[in-house]
CSV table of C-alpha atoms in Angstrom, one decimal:
chain,number,residue,atom,x,y,z
A,1,MET,CA,98.3,-99.5,-185.3
A,2,ALA,CA,99.9,-98.3,-182.1
A,3,ASP,CA,97.8,-98.0,-178.9
A,4,ASP,CA,94.8,-99.6,-180.8
A,5,LYS,CA,94.2,-96.3,-182.6
A,6,PRO,CA,93.6,-96.6,-186.4
A,7,ASP,CA,95.9,-94.9,-188.9
A,8,TYR,CA,93.7,-91.8,-189.4
A,9,THR,CA,95.2,-91.2,-192.8
A,10,LYS,CA,93.8,-94.6,-194.0
A,11,ILE,CA,90.3,-94.5,-192.6
A,12,THR,CA,87.4,-92.5,-193.8
A,13,PRO,CA,85.3,-90.4,-191.3
A,14,PRO,CA,82.3,-92.7,-191.7
A,15,GLU,CA,84.4,-95.8,-191.1
A,16,LEU,CA,85.9,-94.3,-187.9
A,17,GLU,CA,82.5,-93.0,-186.7
A,18,LYS,CA,80.9,-96.5,-187.1
A,19,GLN,CA,83.7,-98.4,-185.3
A,20,THR,CA,84.0,-96.0,-182.4
A,21,PRO,CA,81.6,-96.0,-179.5
A,22,LYS,CA,79.7,-92.8,-178.8
A,23,GLY,CA,81.8,-90.4,-176.7
A,24,LYS,CA,85.2,-92.0,-177.6
A,25,LEU,CA,86.4,-90.0,-180.6
A,26,SER,CA,89.2,-87.7,-179.5
A,27,ASN,CA,91.3,-85.4,-181.7
A,28,PRO,CA,94.9,-86.5,-181.8
A,29,TYR,CA,95.9,-82.9,-182.7
A,30,LYS,CA,96.0,-79.8,-180.5
A,31,ASP,CA,94.9,-76.4,-181.6
A,32,THR,CA,98.4,-75.1,-180.6
A,33,GLN,CA,100.2,-77.1,-183.2
A,34,ALA,CA,100.8,-74.4,-185.8
A,35,ASP,CA,101.7,-76.8,-188.6
A,36,ILE,CA,98.5,-78.8,-188.0
A,37,VAL,CA,96.3,-75.7,-187.8
A,38,SER,CA,97.8,-74.4,-191.1
A,39,GLN,CA,97.1,-77.8,-192.8
A,40,GLY,CA,93.6,-77.7,-191.3
A,41,GLU,CA,93.0,-74.2,-192.7
A,42,SER,CA,94.0,-75.4,-196.2
A,43,LEU,CA,91.7,-78.4,-195.8
A,44,PHE,CA,88.9,-76.3,-194.5
A,45,ARG,CA,89.1,-74.3,-197.7
A,46,SER,CA,89.7,-77.2,-200.1
A,47,TYR,CA,86.7,-79.1,-198.9
A,48,SER,CA,84.6,-75.9,-199.3
A,49,CYS,CA,83.7,-75.6,-195.6
A,50,SER,CA,84.6,-71.9,-196.1
A,51,GLY,CA,81.9,-71.6,-198.7
A,52,CYS,CA,79.2,-71.9,-196.0
A,53,HIS,CA,81.1,-71.0,-192.7
A,54,GLY,CA,83.3,-68.2,-194.0
A,55,GLY,CA,87.0,-68.2,-194.8
A,56,SER,CA,88.2,-68.3,-191.3
A,57,ALA,CA,85.1,-70.1,-189.9
A,58,GLY,CA,83.6,-66.9,-188.5
A,59,GLY,CA,80.3,-67.5,-190.3
A,60,GLY,CA,78.6,-66.8,-193.5
A,61,MET,CA,75.3,-68.3,-194.8
A,62,CYS,CA,75.9,-70.9,-192.1
A,63,PRO,CA,76.8,-70.4,-188.4
A,64,ALA,CA,80.1,-69.3,-187.1
A,65,LEU,CA,82.3,-72.1,-185.8
A,66,THR,CA,84.5,-69.8,-183.7
A,67,ASN,CA,82.0,-68.7,-181.0
A,68,ASP,CA,80.8,-70.4,-177.9
A,69,ILE,CA,77.5,-71.6,-179.3
A,70,TRP,CA,77.7,-75.3,-179.8
A,71,VAL,CA,74.4,-76.4,-181.3
A,72,TYR,CA,74.9,-80.1,-180.5
A,73,GLY,CA,77.9,-79.9,-178.2
A,74,GLY,CA,81.5,-78.8,-178.5
A,75,ASP,CA,83.4,-82.0,-177.6
A,76,ASP,CA,85.6,-83.7,-180.2
A,77,ASP,CA,83.3,-86.7,-180.5
A,78,THR,CA,80.2,-84.7,-181.2
A,79,LEU,CA,81.9,-82.3,-183.7
A,80,PHE,CA,83.5,-85.2,-185.6
A,81,ARG,CA,80.1,-87.0,-185.8
A,82,LEU,CA,78.3,-83.8,-186.8
A,83,VAL,CA,80.6,-83.2,-189.8
A,84,THR,CA,80.5,-86.8,-190.7
A,85,LEU,CA,76.8,-87.6,-190.4
A,86,GLY,CA,75.3,-84.1,-190.9
A,87,SER,CA,72.7,-82.7,-188.5
A,88,ASP,CA,69.9,-85.1,-189.6
A,89,GLY,CA,72.2,-88.1,-189.2
A,90,LEU,CA,73.4,-86.9,-185.8
A,91,GLN,CA,69.8,-86.5,-184.6
A,92,LYS,CA,69.1,-90.1,-185.8
A,93,GLU,CA,71.9,-91.2,-183.5
A,94,GLY,CA,70.1,-89.6,-180.5
A,95,TYR,CA,71.8,-86.2,-180.4
A,96,THR,CA,69.6,-83.2,-179.7
A,97,ARG,CA,70.1,-79.5,-180.3
A,98,THR,CA,71.2,-77.8,-177.2
A,99,GLY,CA,72.3,-74.4,-178.6
A,100,HIS,CA,70.8,-72.0,-181.0
A,101,GLU,CA,72.5,-69.8,-183.6
A,102,ASN,CA,71.1,-66.8,-185.4
A,103,VAL,CA,71.8,-68.6,-188.7
A,104,VAL,CA,70.0,-71.9,-188.8
A,105,GLY,CA,70.2,-74.6,-191.4
A,106,PRO,CA,71.0,-78.3,-191.6
A,107,MET,CA,74.6,-79.4,-191.8
A,108,PRO,CA,75.0,-81.7,-194.7
A,109,PRO,CA,76.8,-85.0,-194.1
A,110,MET,CA,80.4,-84.4,-195.2
A,111,GLY,CA,81.9,-87.7,-194.1
A,112,SER,CA,81.9,-89.2,-197.6
A,113,ILE,CA,83.5,-86.0,-199.0
A,114,VAL,CA,86.3,-85.6,-196.5
A,115,LYS,CA,89.0,-88.0,-197.7
A,116,SER,CA,90.3,-89.2,-194.3
A,117,ALA,CA,89.7,-89.0,-190.6
A,118,ASP,CA,93.1,-87.3,-190.4
A,119,ASP,CA,91.9,-84.5,-192.7
A,120,LEU,CA,88.8,-84.0,-190.5
A,121,TRP,CA,90.8,-83.9,-187.3
A,122,LYS,CA,93.1,-81.3,-188.8
A,123,ILE,CA,90.1,-79.2,-189.8
A,124,LEU,CA,88.7,-79.4,-186.3
A,125,ALA,CA,92.1,-78.3,-184.9
A,126,PHE,CA,91.9,-75.3,-187.2
A,127,VAL,CA,88.4,-74.5,-186.0
A,128,ARG,CA,89.5,-74.8,-182.3
A,129,ALA,CA,92.5,-72.5,-183.0
A,130,HIS,CA,90.2,-69.7,-184.1
A,131,TYR,CA,87.8,-70.1,-181.2
A,132,SER,CA,86.9,-66.6,-179.9
A,133,GLY,CA,84.2,-67.3,-177.3
A,134,ASP,CA,84.3,-67.8,-173.5
A,135,PRO,CA,87.4,-70.0,-172.8
A,136,ALA,CA,85.3,-72.1,-170.4
A,137,TYR,CA,83.2,-73.2,-173.4
A,138,LYS,CA,85.9,-74.0,-175.9
A,139,PHE,CA,85.3,-77.7,-175.7
A,140,GLY,CA,81.5,-77.5,-175.1
A,141,THR,CA,79.5,-76.8,-172.0
A,142,PRO,CA,81.7,-77.2,-168.8
A,143,ASP,CA,80.9,-80.3,-166.8
A,144,SER,CA,79.9,-78.1,-163.9
A,145,GLU,CA,76.9,-76.8,-165.9
A,146,LYS,CA,75.7,-80.2,-167.4
């Protein structure tokens, strides 16, 4: 464990979520790393994220993940926890809805389905790489507007 960071390939999303203080989860990958984004796309499809959010995360029976509407916030920490805990679990942790989509439904907790935190970080890198909204909102509401 270099730099006190866990080996993301050996820790599950729920384990990482539990041991990390709120606001401290940060994606080790960038959405500009083509190999990581490609792996994230494969994982997005293999974990059936695409079944609800569409093949390229542009929406389906559930909200698009590529626009600038972040229902709970667009920072890495919030997105990781949302996928891991689901929307009900996230709300139990004190998060509130700040954005509203046309398609509304609860996000199920996927943390026990996604094999490793590494897989989830790669999926989130894929989602960020396909972001098509206002660049100022790519990582959530800008600090100047909070």
